[in-house]
Every structure is written in structure tokens, then in C-alpha cells.
Amino acid sequence: MKNTIMERIQQGKFVLIAEVGVNYYDIASVNGISPMEAAKWMVREAKTAGIHAVKFQTYKAGTLAAKNSPYYWDITEEPTTSQYELFQKFDSFGEAEYQELADYCEEIGIEFFSTPFDFESADYLDSMMNVYKISSSDISNIPFIAYQAKKNKPILLSIGASNEEEIDTAIETIRKYNQCPLVLMHCVLEYPTPYEHANLNKIVSIKNRYPDVYVGYSDHTKPDSNYEVVKAAYLKGAQVIEKHYTLDKTLKGNDHYHGMDPKDASAILREIEYLDEICGSYELKCLDSEQKARQNARRSIVSLGKIAKGEIITEDKLTFKRPGTGISPAAIQSVVGKTALADIEDDTILTTDLFE
């Protein structure tokens, strides 16, 4: 399995993850195809769009939510008011189906992984993926965090709706068993997240408080026309962006209404590539493209009036003018006190061969 996510992260490159989640069930329903056909279709489109990895969600309703668990999403978009009832609609896949998807992703060249929501799936997914993703909903599920950490693979840990103490405890738990790369994923547990609630400055705080981890952003806002939320998150320091993904953003329910589609994904990748281009290098040096301006816009030491042969050069005989092709004003003390070897006309750009 090619470890695209970690390779790109460690090379300092941007990573875009399409969270397919369980959206393929709805895609299958509206297109009259099987969930597996829909899931593979979504994977193919993600690969074509340039997305680096696809992430699913692996759960069974009965092990994830109590039957009376209340909703926490926008019921005008997803009208189901019970978590158990919602999850029950999308939990038919098991080990065999995820293995088929993992094999398909390997075949077409896009990284596969899935968020396990129980111990059983954490076990059987292990051989299928390079990284573990821990949901924000499990940030306080310390036994489950420890169980996944013991798999000794890199971890993406979402930290939505958590405070510093909870994040610290989760990291301490992971580090007790696992020294592999860790990515903290800022996210906001509002579905969808209003733009004004995206709270992207938290990314900076994460980078400052946890300097030994990588930082990402799991986005739940609706895609805006210029992808400003994603771009701002990247500029704040989120190297990994995970966003829900669909082939039809008009579908009601589940995670379609705040997901990106392949067109959005391609545009996001273009925008990030452009940001990288305009942000350039961190080196403090003159750019090659500045060399001509550097030479002609800077100043040289220039004679102020005529200087006769044999005359001692004094500061009052010098001024500073463009271009910078002669002796730099920074080297004026190397000129003062020298003797002119020949007559030097007024307004001459001084060079070292004119004096001794």
C-alpha cells in the first residue's frame, strides 16, 4: 500500500482527503446501482480529480449509538432525529466490503483508509490501511484511543468540540504506545459549520502548543465559491485538509449538503497550488528575478564635482546615485582617503580602478 498521506506530509506537501464516509449509499439509491458500485464510482472520480486519499467510516449502529441517542445535526438537511436510526441506514458493509474497496483503491492508485468506530473494525481494517483516523467523537474514549495507538501506525486525531485538557490526555495516551507521526485535525462539530464559526485561528494555537505534531483541518462548512475557508486554513498552517465528499451536493441527508464534489476538489487543489506558487520560499535572499532591479535600482558612489589626478578623495567629493554598478555606498570608507589615479569627471560612477 502506497502511503501517500504520510509521504506528502513529511515532504511538506499539501494533502487533500475526500471523506466519502457513507455517502455512497445515497448515491447508489438515486442512481439505481449497488452501494459497492457507488463507492467505487466515488473513488474513481476522486482519483480523476487529483484527490490524494479517500476515507470511509466503518461502524455498526448497534455498537455506536444507543437506541435513544438524539440528533446533533441540521434536521432541515437530515430529518432523522435518532443517531441509531440514521446509522442503521448506512452500516451494511463489513470486512469483506472494505477489503474490496481497499483493493480497488490500490488498483487505481489512491490511498484508502476508514475511521473505525469499534474494536472489531479497528482490528480488521489494520491490514488494509497505513494510518488510523480517530473521530472527534472519540476524543474522550481513552480505551479506544489506546487500542488504536497500539497498532503502531500514524494517527490522524480530530479534536472537534474538545478543550486543551482533553487534547493533552488523548496525545499522552497515544504517545504512551505509539511514536509514529501524529496529525491533529482542527474541526468544528456543527453540520454544516457556519463560516463565522470555522474558528481557523485555532490552527495557529494548535501549532504553537503542540510543535511536535502535524496539523490539519477537517472542514464541515459548505464549499464557498472561492474556497476561502480551505485556503485560509492552509495559510494558517493546516497541511492536511479533510472534507466530506459527494457526487451530488443537492442530495438531502447525511453529509452531502456540506461536502465537496470532484469539481470542488480539483479547484481546491488548483487554488492551493497557486498559493504555494505565490508564497514561494522561506529563504531570506535576493531572488534571481530581482537581480536586474537590484543592480539598477540600488546606488553607487558617484563623484560630486571634478576630482583631479593625485587628489585625495574626501567625503565631500562623493554622493550616491543609481545604478548600483559601481562601488556600493556601504563601502564608502574603502574610498575615502584614496588617491585619484587620473582626472575623474563630475558625476562619474566610481570603480576601484580609478584610485589607489
mmCIF file of N, CA and C in Angstrom, residues 103-150:
data_model
loop_
_atom_site.group_PDB
_atom_site.id
_atom_site.type_symbol
_atom_site.label_atom_id
_atom_site.label_comp_id
_atom_site.label_asym_id
_atom_site.label_seq_id
_atom_site.Cartn_x
_atom_site.Cartn_y
_atom_site.Cartn_z
ATOM 1 N N ASP A 103 -8.720 -2.863 -1.945
ATOM 2 C CA ASP A 103 -8.062 -3.444 -3.116
ATOM 3 C C ASP A 103 -8.299 -2.594 -4.360
ATOM 4 N N TYR A 104 -9.508 -2.066 -4.488
ATOM 5 C CA TYR A 104 -9.828 -1.238 -5.656
ATOM 6 C C TYR A 104 -9.020 0.062 -5.627
ATOM 7 N N CYS A 105 -8.916 0.658 -4.453
ATOM 8 C CA CYS A 105 -8.125 1.886 -4.327
ATOM 9 C C CYS A 105 -6.664 1.623 -4.680
ATOM 10 N N GLU A 106 -6.145 0.502 -4.221
ATOM 11 C CA GLU A 106 -4.773 0.125 -4.546
ATOM 12 C C GLU A 106 -4.608 -0.033 -6.047
ATOM 13 N N GLU A 107 -5.608 -0.634 -6.682
ATOM 14 C CA GLU A 107 -5.562 -0.897 -8.121
ATOM 15 C C GLU A 107 -5.496 0.387 -8.940
ATOM 16 N N ILE A 108 -6.281 1.404 -8.538
ATOM 17 C CA ILE A 108 -6.320 2.619 -9.356
ATOM 18 C C ILE A 108 -5.362 3.702 -8.851
ATOM 19 N N GLY A 109 -4.738 3.471 -7.689
ATOM 20 C CA GLY A 109 -3.693 4.384 -7.239
ATOM 21 C C GLY A 109 -4.143 5.546 -6.394
ATOM 22 N N ILE A 110 -5.030 5.296 -5.438
ATOM 23 C CA ILE A 110 -5.424 6.325 -4.476
ATOM 24 C C ILE A 110 -5.452 5.673 -3.103
ATOM 25 N N GLU A 111 -4.991 6.393 -2.082
ATOM 26 C CA GLU A 111 -4.889 5.773 -0.764
ATOM 27 C C GLU A 111 -6.256 5.597 -0.118
ATOM 28 N N PHE A 112 -6.451 4.433 0.488
ATOM 29 C CA PHE A 112 -7.686 4.078 1.192
ATOM 30 C C PHE A 112 -7.434 4.080 2.696
ATOM 31 N N PHE A 113 -8.391 4.602 3.446
ATOM 32 C CA PHE A 113 -8.458 4.320 4.878
ATOM 33 C C PHE A 113 -9.875 4.588 5.359
ATOM 34 N N SER A 114 -10.167 4.162 6.572
ATOM 35 C CA SER A 114 -11.514 4.301 7.103
ATOM 36 C C SER A 114 -11.432 4.521 8.604
ATOM 37 N N THR A 115 -12.325 5.342 9.119
ATOM 38 C CA THR A 115 -12.393 5.568 10.556
ATOM 39 C C THR A 115 -13.119 4.410 11.219
ATOM 40 N N PRO A 116 -12.439 3.644 12.080
ATOM 41 C CA PRO A 116 -13.148 2.590 12.803
ATOM 42 C C PRO A 116 -13.893 3.181 14.005
ATOM 43 N N PHE A 117 -15.075 2.662 14.251
ATOM 44 C CA PHE A 117 -15.857 3.134 15.387
ATOM 45 C C PHE A 117 -16.086 2.038 16.426
ATOM 46 N N ASP A 118 -15.403 0.915 16.268
ATOM 47 C CA ASP A 118 -15.486 -0.145 17.267
ATOM 48 C C ASP A 118 -14.212 -0.973 17.194
ATOM 49 N N PHE A 119 -13.999 -1.800 18.212
ATOM 50 C CA PHE A 119 -12.766 -2.577 18.306
ATOM 51 C C PHE A 119 -12.643 -3.577 17.164
ATOM 52 N N GLU A 120 -13.749 -4.172 16.775
ATOM 53 C CA GLU A 120 -13.711 -5.170 15.715
ATOM 54 C C GLU A 120 -13.213 -4.563 14.405
ATOM 55 N N SER A 121 -13.780 -3.416 14.027
ATOM 56 C CA SER A 121 -13.349 -2.806 12.766
ATOM 57 C C SER A 121 -11.931 -2.251 12.874
ATOM 58 N N ALA A 122 -11.528 -1.796 14.057
ATOM 59 C CA ALA A 122 -10.143 -1.344 14.235
ATOM 60 C C ALA A 122 -9.172 -2.484 13.965
ATOM 61 N N ASP A 123 -9.585 -3.696 14.277
ATOM 62 C CA ASP A 123 -8.742 -4.867 14.027
ATOM 63 C C ASP A 123 -8.703 -5.232 12.550
ATOM 64 N N TYR A 124 -9.876 -5.390 11.933
ATOM 65 C CA TYR A 124 -9.843 -5.906 10.567
ATOM 66 C C TYR A 124 -9.401 -4.866 9.540
ATOM 67 N N LEU A 125 -9.521 -3.581 9.876
ATOM 68 C CA LEU A 125 -9.028 -2.547 8.958
ATOM 69 C C LEU A 125 -7.506 -2.417 8.979
ATOM 70 N N ASP A 126 -6.891 -2.937 10.008
ATOM 71 C CA ASP A 126 -5.449 -2.730 10.210
ATOM 72 C C ASP A 126 -4.621 -3.128 8.993
ATOM 73 N N SER A 127 -4.929 -4.258 8.396
ATOM 74 C CA SER A 127 -4.142 -4.729 7.257
ATOM 75 C C SER A 127 -4.473 -3.993 5.967
ATOM 76 N N MET A 128 -5.508 -3.165 5.987
ATOM 77 C CA MET A 128 -5.966 -2.503 4.767
ATOM 78 C C MET A 128 -5.459 -1.080 4.636
ATOM 79 N N MET A 129 -4.904 -0.505 5.714
ATOM 80 C CA MET A 129 -4.611 0.929 5.661
ATOM 81 C C MET A 129 -3.310 1.258 6.374
ATOM 82 N N ASN A 130 -2.745 2.398 5.993
ATOM 83 C CA ASN A 130 -1.464 2.855 6.529
ATOM 84 C C ASN A 130 -1.603 3.740 7.749
ATOM 85 N N VAL A 131 -2.749 4.384 7.911
ATOM 86 C CA VAL A 131 -2.955 5.333 9.008
ATOM 87 C C VAL A 131 -4.295 5.047 9.672
ATOM 88 N N TYR A 132 -4.380 5.420 10.935
ATOM 89 C CA TYR A 132 -5.659 5.359 11.656
ATOM 90 C C TYR A 132 -6.218 6.767 11.783
ATOM 91 N N LYS A 133 -7.517 6.879 11.644
ATOM 92 C CA LYS A 133 -8.205 8.155 11.880
ATOM 93 C C LYS A 133 -9.113 7.974 13.092
ATOM 94 N N ILE A 134 -8.931 8.849 14.075
ATOM 95 C CA ILE A 134 -9.763 8.830 15.276
ATOM 96 C C ILE A 134 -10.696 10.022 15.220
ATOM 97 N N SER A 135 -11.969 9.745 15.317
ATOM 98 C CA SER A 135 -13.002 10.771 15.222
ATOM 99 C C SER A 135 -13.014 11.677 16.451
ATOM 100 N N SER A 136 -13.436 12.920 16.233
ATOM 101 C CA SER A 136 -13.620 13.842 17.365
ATOM 102 C C SER A 136 -14.551 13.253 18.426
ATOM 103 N N SER A 137 -15.499 12.463 17.973
ATOM 104 C CA SER A 137 -16.460 11.883 18.908
ATOM 105 C C SER A 137 -15.807 10.908 19.878
ATOM 106 N N ASP A 138 -14.599 10.454 19.563
ATOM 107 C CA ASP A 138 -13.896 9.512 20.431
ATOM 108 C C ASP A 138 -12.722 10.143 21.169
ATOM 109 N N ILE A 139 -12.650 11.476 21.195
ATOM 110 C CA ILE A 139 -11.533 12.159 21.843
ATOM 111 C C ILE A 139 -11.443 11.809 23.331
ATOM 112 N N SER A 140 -12.579 11.509 23.952
ATOM 113 C CA SER A 140 -12.574 11.136 25.371
ATOM 114 C C SER A 140 -12.690 9.633 25.586
ATOM 115 N N ASN A 141 -12.702 8.865 24.500
ATOM 116 C CA ASN A 141 -12.793 7.404 24.586
ATOM 117 C C ASN A 141 -11.374 6.847 24.699
ATOM 118 N N ILE A 142 -10.786 7.070 25.858
ATOM 119 C CA ILE A 142 -9.370 6.765 26.051
ATOM 120 C C ILE A 142 -9.039 5.285 25.824
ATOM 121 N N PRO A 143 -9.863 4.349 26.292
ATOM 122 C CA PRO A 143 -9.538 2.944 25.993
ATOM 123 C C PRO A 143 -9.465 2.658 24.493
ATOM 124 N N PHE A 144 -10.350 3.269 23.721
ATOM 125 C CA PHE A 144 -10.363 3.035 22.273
ATOM 126 C C PHE A 144 -9.186 3.718 21.599
ATOM 127 N N ILE A 145 -8.817 4.912 22.078
ATOM 128 C CA ILE A 145 -7.637 5.596 21.557
ATOM 129 C C ILE A 145 -6.391 4.748 21.805
ATOM 130 N N ALA A 146 -6.266 4.224 23.013
ATOM 131 C CA ALA A 146 -5.114 3.389 23.351
ATOM 132 C C ALA A 146 -5.068 2.149 22.465
ATOM 133 N N TYR A 147 -6.228 1.558 22.222
ATOM 134 C CA TYR A 147 -6.296 0.343 21.405
ATOM 135 C C TYR A 147 -5.769 0.595 19.990
ATOM 136 N N GLN A 148 -6.161 1.728 19.426
ATOM 137 C CA GLN A 148 -5.696 2.059 18.073
ATOM 138 C C GLN A 148 -4.234 2.481 18.074
ATOM 139 N N ALA A 149 -3.810 3.180 19.118
ATOM 140 C CA ALA A 149 -2.413 3.590 19.203
ATOM 141 C C ALA A 149 -1.486 2.385 19.214
ATOM 142 N N LYS A 150 -1.925 1.308 19.840
ATOM 143 C CA LYS A 150 -1.108 0.098 19.931
ATOM 144 C C LYS A 150 -0.904 -0.575 18.569
#
